[in-house]
Short mmCIF file of N, CA and C in Angstrom, two decimals:
data_model
loop_
_atom_site.label_atom_id
_atom_site.label_comp_id
_atom_site.label_asym_id
_atom_site.label_seq_id
_atom_site.Cartn_x
_atom_site.Cartn_y
_atom_site.Cartn_z
N MET V 1 -16.47 -34.86 63.44
CA MET V 1 -15.25 -35.63 63.16
C MET V 1 -13.94 -35.19 63.75
N HIS V 2 -13.50 -36.17 64.31
CA HIS V 2 -12.21 -35.72 65.29
C HIS V 2 -10.87 -35.49 64.20
N LEU V 3 -10.07 -34.57 64.66
CA LEU V 3 -9.13 -34.38 63.82
C LEU V 3 -8.21 -35.22 63.96
N ALA V 4 -7.96 -35.91 65.07
CA ALA V 4 -6.91 -36.85 65.35
C ALA V 4 -6.84 -37.99 64.11
N TYR V 5 -7.83 -38.67 64.01
CA TYR V 5 -7.66 -39.76 62.76
C TYR V 5 -7.22 -39.39 61.64
N PRO V 6 -7.58 -38.30 60.88
CA PRO V 6 -6.76 -38.01 59.52
C PRO V 6 -5.52 -37.50 59.86
N ALA V 7 -5.25 -36.71 61.02
CA ALA V 7 -3.77 -36.47 61.37
C ALA V 7 -2.79 -37.53 61.54
N VAL V 8 -3.29 -38.56 62.27
CA VAL V 8 -2.45 -39.88 62.49
C VAL V 8 -2.35 -40.80 61.16
N LEU V 9 -3.38 -40.61 60.53
CA LEU V 9 -2.98 -41.40 59.01
C LEU V 9 -2.21 -40.51 58.30
N ALA V 10 -2.12 -39.19 58.28
CA ALA V 10 -1.30 -38.41 57.41
C ALA V 10 0.28 -38.67 58.00
N VAL V 11 0.33 -38.50 59.21
CA VAL V 11 1.70 -38.91 59.89
C VAL V 11 2.24 -40.27 59.44
N LEU V 12 1.34 -41.30 59.53
CA LEU V 12 1.79 -42.61 59.02
C LEU V 12 2.14 -42.66 57.63
N LEU V 13 1.32 -41.94 56.56
CA LEU V 13 1.67 -41.60 55.13
C LEU V 13 2.95 -41.04 55.13
N PHE V 14 3.04 -40.00 55.64
CA PHE V 14 4.37 -39.36 55.69
C PHE V 14 5.61 -40.15 56.00
N CYS V 15 5.32 -40.69 57.25
CA CYS V 15 6.59 -41.37 57.41
C CYS V 15 7.14 -42.57 56.56
N THR V 16 5.93 -43.20 56.10
CA THR V 16 6.26 -44.24 55.19
C THR V 16 6.92 -43.73 53.85
N GLY V 17 6.36 -42.50 53.32
CA GLY V 17 6.93 -41.99 52.44
C GLY V 17 8.52 -41.54 52.59
N LEU V 18 8.62 -41.16 53.91
CA LEU V 18 10.00 -40.47 54.10
C LEU V 18 10.93 -41.91 54.25
N TYR V 19 10.59 -42.81 54.75
CA TYR V 19 11.38 -44.16 54.87
C TYR V 19 11.57 -44.74 53.50
N GLY V 20 10.85 -44.57 52.46
CA GLY V 20 10.83 -45.00 51.30
C GLY V 20 11.98 -44.01 50.38
N VAL V 21 11.96 -42.82 50.72
CA VAL V 21 12.77 -42.18 50.11
C VAL V 21 14.40 -42.29 50.56
N LEU V 22 14.49 -42.43 52.06
CA LEU V 22 15.70 -42.75 52.50
C LEU V 22 16.23 -43.83 52.46
N ALA V 23 15.37 -44.82 52.19
CA ALA V 23 15.96 -46.41 52.12
C ALA V 23 16.05 -46.85 50.84
N ARG V 24 15.24 -46.63 49.78
CA ARG V 24 15.01 -47.35 48.52
C ARG V 24 16.30 -46.85 47.66
N ARG V 25 16.63 -47.66 46.77
CA ARG V 25 17.72 -47.46 45.63
C ARG V 25 17.08 -47.32 44.50
N ASN V 26 15.83 -47.67 44.16
CA ASN V 26 15.17 -47.49 42.79
C ASN V 26 14.60 -46.46 42.64
N ALA V 27 14.86 -45.57 41.66
CA ALA V 27 14.27 -44.12 41.66
C ALA V 27 12.76 -44.17 41.36
N ILE V 28 12.33 -45.22 40.72
CA ILE V 28 10.96 -45.31 40.63
C ILE V 28 10.06 -45.35 42.11
N LEU V 29 10.86 -46.19 42.78
CA LEU V 29 10.08 -46.51 44.25
C LEU V 29 10.45 -44.91 44.93
N VAL V 30 11.34 -44.41 44.91
CA VAL V 30 11.58 -42.87 45.32
C VAL V 30 10.51 -41.93 45.05
N LEU V 31 10.10 -42.08 43.66
CA LEU V 31 9.06 -41.20 43.25
C LEU V 31 7.92 -41.27 43.78
N MET V 32 7.51 -42.75 43.84
CA MET V 32 6.40 -43.37 44.51
C MET V 32 6.29 -42.77 45.97
N SER V 33 7.55 -42.68 46.61
CA SER V 33 7.55 -42.43 47.86
C SER V 33 7.03 -40.82 48.41
N VAL V 34 7.72 -40.23 47.21
CA VAL V 34 7.46 -38.76 47.39
C VAL V 34 5.95 -38.37 47.11
N GLU V 35 5.55 -39.18 46.27
CA GLU V 35 4.05 -39.01 46.05
C GLU V 35 3.16 -39.34 47.17
N LEU V 36 3.46 -40.50 48.24
CA LEU V 36 2.90 -40.80 49.42
C LEU V 36 2.93 -39.36 50.22
N MET V 37 4.12 -38.84 50.58
CA MET V 37 4.47 -37.50 51.36
C MET V 37 3.47 -36.49 50.73
N LEU V 38 3.57 -36.13 49.56
CA LEU V 38 2.56 -35.13 49.03
C LEU V 38 1.10 -35.64 49.30
N ASN V 39 0.76 -36.68 49.32
CA ASN V 39 -0.88 -37.05 49.75
C ASN V 39 -0.77 -37.01 51.14
N ALA V 40 0.26 -37.15 51.87
CA ALA V 40 -0.22 -36.99 53.44
C ALA V 40 -0.31 -35.23 53.75
N VAL V 41 0.44 -34.72 52.88
CA VAL V 41 0.24 -33.20 52.76
C VAL V 41 -1.41 -32.86 52.57
N ASN V 42 -1.80 -33.44 51.38
CA ASN V 42 -2.90 -33.39 51.24
C ASN V 42 -4.40 -33.38 51.79
N LEU V 43 -3.81 -34.67 52.56
CA LEU V 43 -4.86 -35.06 53.60
C LEU V 43 -4.97 -34.03 54.56
N ASN V 44 -3.65 -33.62 55.12
CA ASN V 44 -3.85 -32.26 56.35
C ASN V 44 -4.52 -31.23 55.78
N LEU V 45 -4.35 -30.73 54.64
CA LEU V 45 -4.96 -29.48 54.10
C LEU V 45 -6.50 -29.84 54.20
N VAL V 46 -6.98 -30.80 53.49
CA VAL V 46 -8.66 -31.26 53.59
C VAL V 46 -8.96 -31.12 54.92
N ALA V 47 -8.24 -31.87 55.74
CA ALA V 47 -8.86 -32.16 57.09
C ALA V 47 -8.69 -30.78 57.97
N PHE V 48 -7.85 -30.13 57.85
CA PHE V 48 -7.74 -28.62 58.52
C PHE V 48 -8.79 -27.72 57.92
N ASP V 49 -9.14 -28.10 56.63
CA ASP V 49 -9.96 -26.86 55.87
C ASP V 49 -11.52 -27.19 56.63
N ILE V 50 -11.57 -28.63 56.68
CA ILE V 50 -13.20 -29.09 57.22
C ILE V 50 -13.17 -28.77 58.72
N TRP V 51 -12.12 -28.86 59.44
CA TRP V 51 -12.16 -28.71 61.02
C TRP V 51 -12.11 -27.16 61.17
N LEU V 52 -11.52 -26.29 60.35
CA LEU V 52 -11.77 -24.75 60.83
C LEU V 52 -12.86 -24.18 60.15
N ARG V 53 -13.72 -25.07 59.38
CA ARG V 53 -15.06 -24.66 58.51
C ARG V 53 -14.55 -23.30 57.90
N ASP V 54 -13.48 -23.77 57.11
CA ASP V 54 -13.33 -22.09 56.09
C ASP V 54 -14.35 -21.95 54.94
N ALA V 55 -14.74 -20.89 55.04
CA ALA V 55 -16.05 -20.41 53.79
C ALA V 55 -15.35 -20.43 52.57
N LEU V 56 -13.96 -20.20 52.38
CA LEU V 56 -13.70 -20.01 50.92
C LEU V 56 -12.78 -21.37 50.48
N HIS V 57 -12.91 -22.45 51.52
CA HIS V 57 -12.13 -23.48 51.11
C HIS V 57 -10.84 -23.46 50.69
N SER V 58 -10.02 -22.65 51.40
CA SER V 58 -8.76 -22.66 51.06
C SER V 58 -7.69 -23.78 51.07
N GLY V 59 -8.05 -24.68 52.03
CA GLY V 59 -7.31 -26.19 52.20
C GLY V 59 -7.34 -26.70 50.87
N GLN V 60 -8.80 -26.99 50.58
CA GLN V 60 -9.24 -27.61 49.36
C GLN V 60 -8.49 -27.13 48.05
N ALA V 61 -8.52 -25.76 47.88
CA ALA V 61 -7.78 -25.12 46.67
C ALA V 61 -6.27 -25.37 46.62
N LEU V 62 -5.77 -25.32 47.94
CA LEU V 62 -4.23 -25.75 47.85
C LEU V 62 -4.16 -27.17 47.42
N THR V 63 -4.97 -27.95 47.92
CA THR V 63 -4.99 -29.43 47.53
C THR V 63 -4.68 -29.66 46.09
N LEU V 64 -5.71 -29.11 45.42
CA LEU V 64 -5.68 -29.07 44.16
C LEU V 64 -4.36 -28.54 43.21
N PHE V 65 -3.59 -27.63 43.68
CA PHE V 65 -2.62 -27.14 43.22
C PHE V 65 -1.48 -28.16 43.59
N THR V 66 -1.35 -28.83 44.68
CA THR V 66 -0.57 -29.48 45.14
C THR V 66 -0.80 -30.90 44.28
N ILE V 67 -1.87 -31.50 43.96
CA ILE V 67 -2.03 -32.38 42.99
C ILE V 67 -1.65 -31.98 41.52
N ALA V 68 -1.71 -30.97 41.05
CA ALA V 68 -1.32 -30.54 39.79
C ALA V 68 0.36 -30.58 39.85
N ILE V 69 0.87 -30.01 40.87
CA ILE V 69 2.30 -29.71 40.79
C ILE V 69 2.95 -31.53 41.06
N ALA V 70 2.27 -32.37 41.93
CA ALA V 70 2.81 -33.74 41.95
C ALA V 70 2.50 -34.43 40.46
N ALA V 71 1.38 -34.21 39.68
CA ALA V 71 1.43 -34.78 38.10
C ALA V 71 2.53 -34.09 37.42
N ALA V 72 2.80 -32.89 37.67
CA ALA V 72 4.15 -32.36 36.82
C ALA V 72 5.42 -33.06 37.05
N GLU V 73 5.46 -33.36 38.48
CA GLU V 73 6.71 -33.88 39.09
C GLU V 73 6.74 -35.30 38.42
N ILE V 74 5.74 -35.93 38.47
CA ILE V 74 5.92 -37.51 38.30
C ILE V 74 6.10 -37.50 36.89
N GLY V 75 5.37 -36.59 35.91
CA GLY V 75 5.86 -36.87 34.42
C GLY V 75 7.31 -36.45 34.10
N ILE V 76 7.74 -35.50 35.02
CA ILE V 76 9.24 -35.06 34.32
C ILE V 76 10.35 -36.08 35.02
N GLY V 77 9.99 -36.61 36.38
CA GLY V 77 10.68 -37.57 36.96
C GLY V 77 10.82 -38.86 36.37
N LEU V 78 9.67 -39.32 35.83
CA LEU V 78 9.59 -40.47 34.97
C LEU V 78 10.54 -40.52 33.62
N ALA V 79 10.19 -39.32 33.10
CA ALA V 79 11.13 -39.10 31.96
C ALA V 79 12.63 -38.98 32.20
N ILE V 80 12.95 -38.27 33.25
CA ILE V 80 14.52 -38.58 33.51
C ILE V 80 14.65 -39.88 34.07
N VAL V 81 14.06 -40.58 34.64
CA VAL V 81 14.29 -41.92 35.15
C VAL V 81 14.45 -42.82 33.86
N LEU V 82 13.56 -42.67 32.87
CA LEU V 82 13.61 -43.54 31.68
C LEU V 82 14.82 -43.13 31.06
N ALA V 83 15.18 -41.83 30.92
CA ALA V 83 16.41 -41.47 30.07
C ALA V 83 17.86 -42.22 30.66
N VAL V 84 17.91 -41.93 31.93
CA VAL V 84 18.85 -42.76 32.97
C VAL V 84 18.95 -44.22 32.64
N TYR V 85 17.84 -44.89 32.64
CA TYR V 85 17.61 -46.27 32.44
C TYR V 85 17.96 -46.62 31.24
N ARG V 86 17.79 -45.89 30.08
CA ARG V 86 18.18 -46.35 28.76
C ARG V 86 19.73 -46.23 28.56
N ASN V 87 20.08 -45.17 29.03
CA ASN V 87 21.94 -44.94 29.08
C ASN V 87 22.58 -45.96 29.65
N ARG V 88 22.12 -46.01 31.33
CA ARG V 88 22.74 -46.96 31.95
C ARG V 88 22.31 -48.56 32.39
N GLY V 89 21.13 -48.65 31.82
CA GLY V 89 20.76 -50.04 32.18
C GLY V 89 20.24 -50.40 33.46
N SER V 90 20.20 -49.06 34.14
CA SER V 90 19.80 -49.52 35.69
C SER V 90 19.23 -48.19 36.07
N SER V 91 18.02 -48.07 37.10
CA SER V 91 17.64 -47.03 37.78
C SER V 91 18.06 -46.90 39.13
N ASP V 92 19.09 -47.39 39.50
CA ASP V 92 19.88 -47.31 40.71
C ASP V 92 20.20 -46.02 41.19
N VAL V 93 19.61 -45.46 42.22
CA VAL V 93 20.17 -44.10 42.86
C VAL V 93 21.48 -43.93 43.12
N ASP V 94 22.10 -44.85 43.57
CA ASP V 94 23.50 -44.72 44.07
C ASP V 94 24.28 -44.62 42.76
N ARG V 95 24.00 -45.36 41.81
CA ARG V 95 24.80 -45.07 40.33
C ARG V 95 24.68 -43.87 39.64
N LEU V 96 23.89 -43.02 40.09
CA LEU V 96 23.55 -41.75 39.33
C LEU V 96 24.79 -40.73 39.59
N ARG V 97 25.72 -40.93 40.73
CA ARG V 97 26.90 -40.30 41.15
C ARG V 97 27.84 -40.34 39.50
N ASP V 98 27.92 -41.42 39.19
CA ASP V 98 28.59 -41.51 37.99
C ASP V 98 28.28 -40.92 36.69
N THR V 99 27.15 -40.31 36.82
CA THR V 99 26.72 -39.35 35.47
C THR V 99 27.08 -37.96 35.44
N ALA V 100 28.13 -37.74 36.09
CA ALA V 100 28.51 -36.18 36.32
C ALA V 100 29.45 -36.09 35.23
N GLU V 101 29.32 -34.99 34.43
CA GLU V 101 29.69 -34.35 33.14
C GLU V 101 31.48 -34.66 33.37
N THR V 102 32.31 -34.67 32.69
CA THR V 102 33.81 -34.78 32.62
C THR V 102 34.18 -33.67 31.77
N ASP V 103 35.43 -33.10 32.31
CA ASP V 103 36.04 -31.87 31.39
C ASP V 103 36.65 -32.61 29.95
N GLU V 104 37.12 -31.42 29.29
CA GLU V 104 37.41 -31.95 27.90
C GLU V 104 38.80 -32.39 28.08
N ALA V 105 39.45 -32.09 29.07
CA ALA V 105 41.01 -32.40 29.33
C ALA V 105 41.00 -34.18 29.33
N GLU V 106 39.99 -34.61 30.18
CA GLU V 106 40.13 -35.93 30.17
C GLU V 106 39.88 -36.83 29.08
N THR V 107 39.53 -36.25 28.11
CA THR V 107 39.54 -37.12 26.83
C THR V 107 40.58 -37.37 26.01
N VAL V 108 41.57 -36.32 26.37
CA VAL V 108 42.96 -36.64 25.74
C VAL V 108 43.57 -37.82 25.96
N PRO V 109 44.03 -38.77 25.07
CA PRO V 109 44.60 -39.97 25.38
C PRO V 109 46.17 -39.81 25.79
N ASP V 110 46.68 -40.79 26.47
CA ASP V 110 48.11 -40.86 27.04
C ASP V 110 48.91 -40.61 25.73
N GLY V 111 49.04 -41.24 24.59
CA GLY V 111 50.06 -41.34 23.80
C GLY V 111 49.64 -40.48 22.54
N ASP V 112 48.80 -39.58 22.49
CA ASP V 112 48.58 -38.58 21.54
C ASP V 112 49.36 -37.44 21.58
N ASP V 113 50.35 -37.36 20.51
CA ASP V 113 51.18 -36.18 20.32
C ASP V 113 50.65 -35.46 19.28
N SER V 114 49.74 -35.47 18.56
CA SER V 114 49.51 -34.72 17.58
C SER V 114 49.42 -33.16 17.46
N ASP V 115 49.56 -32.62 18.76
CA ASP V 115 49.41 -31.34 18.67
C ASP V 115 50.63 -30.76 19.89
N ASP V 116 51.87 -31.51 19.41
CA ASP V 116 53.11 -31.28 20.24
C ASP V 116 53.89 -30.14 20.00
N GLY V 117 53.63 -29.33 19.07
CA GLY V 117 54.16 -28.06 18.65
C GLY V 117 55.12 -28.34 17.50
N ASP V 118 55.37 -29.75 16.92
CA ASP V 118 56.04 -29.88 15.86
C ASP V 118 55.29 -30.09 14.69
N ASP V 119 55.90 -29.43 13.77
CA ASP V 119 55.32 -29.41 12.41
C ASP V 119 55.52 -30.74 11.48
N GLY V 120 56.49 -31.57 11.92
CA GLY V 120 56.82 -32.61 11.38
C GLY V 120 58.22 -32.52 10.56
N ASP V 121 58.68 -31.24 10.50
CA ASP V 121 59.74 -30.85 9.74
C ASP V 121 61.14 -30.66 10.94
N GLY V 122 60.69 -30.76 11.91
CA GLY V 122 61.70 -30.39 12.96
C GLY V 122 61.82 -29.13 13.48
N THR V 123 60.71 -28.23 13.09
CA THR V 123 60.50 -26.87 13.49
C THR V 123 59.43 -26.97 14.43
N ALA V 124 59.35 -26.04 15.68
CA ALA V 124 58.54 -26.02 16.51
C ALA V 124 57.41 -24.79 16.11
N THR V 125 56.13 -24.87 16.16
CA THR V 125 55.29 -24.05 15.76
C THR V 125 55.15 -22.83 17.09
N ALA V 126 54.23 -22.01 16.75
CA ALA V 126 53.99 -20.77 17.85
C ALA V 126 53.45 -21.47 19.03
N SER V 127 52.63 -22.50 19.16
CA SER V 127 51.97 -23.01 20.16
C SER V 127 52.46 -23.79 21.17
N GLY V 128 54.07 -23.81 21.20
CA GLY V 128 54.65 -24.13 22.11
C GLY V 128 55.03 -25.85 21.98
N THR V 129 55.66 -26.39 22.93
CA THR V 129 55.89 -27.86 23.02
C THR V 129 55.01 -28.91 23.35
N GLY V 130 53.87 -28.53 23.84
CA GLY V 130 52.49 -29.12 24.23
C GLY V 130 52.63 -29.57 25.52
N THR V 131 53.62 -28.82 26.48
CA THR V 131 53.58 -29.10 27.84
C THR V 131 52.08 -28.66 28.66
N GLU V 132 51.50 -27.73 27.78
CA GLU V 132 50.44 -27.08 28.47
C GLU V 132 49.43 -28.06 28.43
N ASP V 133 49.20 -28.80 27.18
CA ASP V 133 48.11 -29.88 27.15
C ASP V 133 48.53 -30.99 28.01
N GLN V 134 49.70 -31.33 28.08
CA GLN V 134 50.05 -32.69 28.95
C GLN V 134 49.61 -32.29 30.62
N ALA V 135 49.77 -31.20 30.90
CA ALA V 135 49.79 -30.75 32.29
C ALA V 135 48.09 -31.06 32.47
N THR V 136 47.36 -30.44 31.43
CA THR V 136 46.03 -30.26 31.40
C THR V 136 45.40 -31.73 31.73
N ALA V 137 45.73 -32.70 30.68
CA ALA V 137 45.42 -34.05 30.65
C ALA V 137 45.81 -34.67 32.11
N SER V 138 47.09 -34.43 32.43
CA SER V 138 47.36 -35.17 33.79
C SER V 138 46.35 -34.92 34.88
N ALA V 139 46.10 -33.26 34.90
CA ALA V 139 45.19 -32.75 36.07
C ALA V 139 43.73 -33.19 35.94
N GLY V 140 43.56 -33.62 34.61
CA GLY V 140 42.02 -34.24 34.31
C GLY V 140 42.12 -35.69 34.73
N LYS V 141 43.28 -36.27 34.65
CA LYS V 141 43.18 -37.62 35.10
C LYS V 141 43.06 -37.53 36.52
N ALA V 142 43.81 -36.78 37.22
CA ALA V 142 43.94 -36.88 38.76
C ALA V 142 42.62 -36.66 39.19
N LYS V 143 41.79 -35.63 38.67
CA LYS V 143 40.44 -35.35 39.09
C LYS V 143 39.64 -36.47 38.94
N LYS V 144 39.70 -37.12 37.83
CA LYS V 144 38.84 -38.20 37.66
C LYS V 144 39.23 -39.38 38.61
N ALA V 145 40.44 -39.68 38.87
CA ALA V 145 40.90 -40.64 40.04
C ALA V 145 40.46 -40.45 41.27
N GLU V 146 40.12 -39.07 41.85
CA GLU V 146 39.58 -38.66 42.97
C GLU V 146 38.06 -38.90 42.92
N ALA V 147 37.46 -38.79 41.88
CA ALA V 147 36.08 -38.99 41.62
C ALA V 147 35.54 -40.38 41.80
N THR V 148 36.30 -41.34 41.37
CA THR V 148 35.93 -42.65 41.22
C THR V 148 35.92 -43.32 42.99
N PRO V 149 35.14 -44.10 43.10
CA PRO V 149 35.32 -44.67 44.73
C PRO V 149 36.27 -45.76 44.78
#
């Protein structure tokens, strides 16, 4: 058997998978494209193992490890995609940028003066006048405004 046939097929599989990873927006289709790329690698490993007539069959052994890693990757990847879909209602890869964690300072509302350093009787407490909290909140809002497109 010529080595060119499985090599060309592996290149076609890998290029199809690469196109799918770069062009698709759906996370499940991206995972399927990664699987195509791993199968192209598996095909090359087996083809070169047969072509080199390796007595230990190292290529086939590595293929088994690659299949096991691919199965674990799909299991974890699908769990993540399902969790994102449940929370967001979409598995669009471009929208995953919005899932970044926010600072606690961003959760302080504008008009919340509950910790302004005043006990209610006109005397200031030891915590100050609350300007530090307001500065932190405004810095968090500025950071959030920069992050949104």
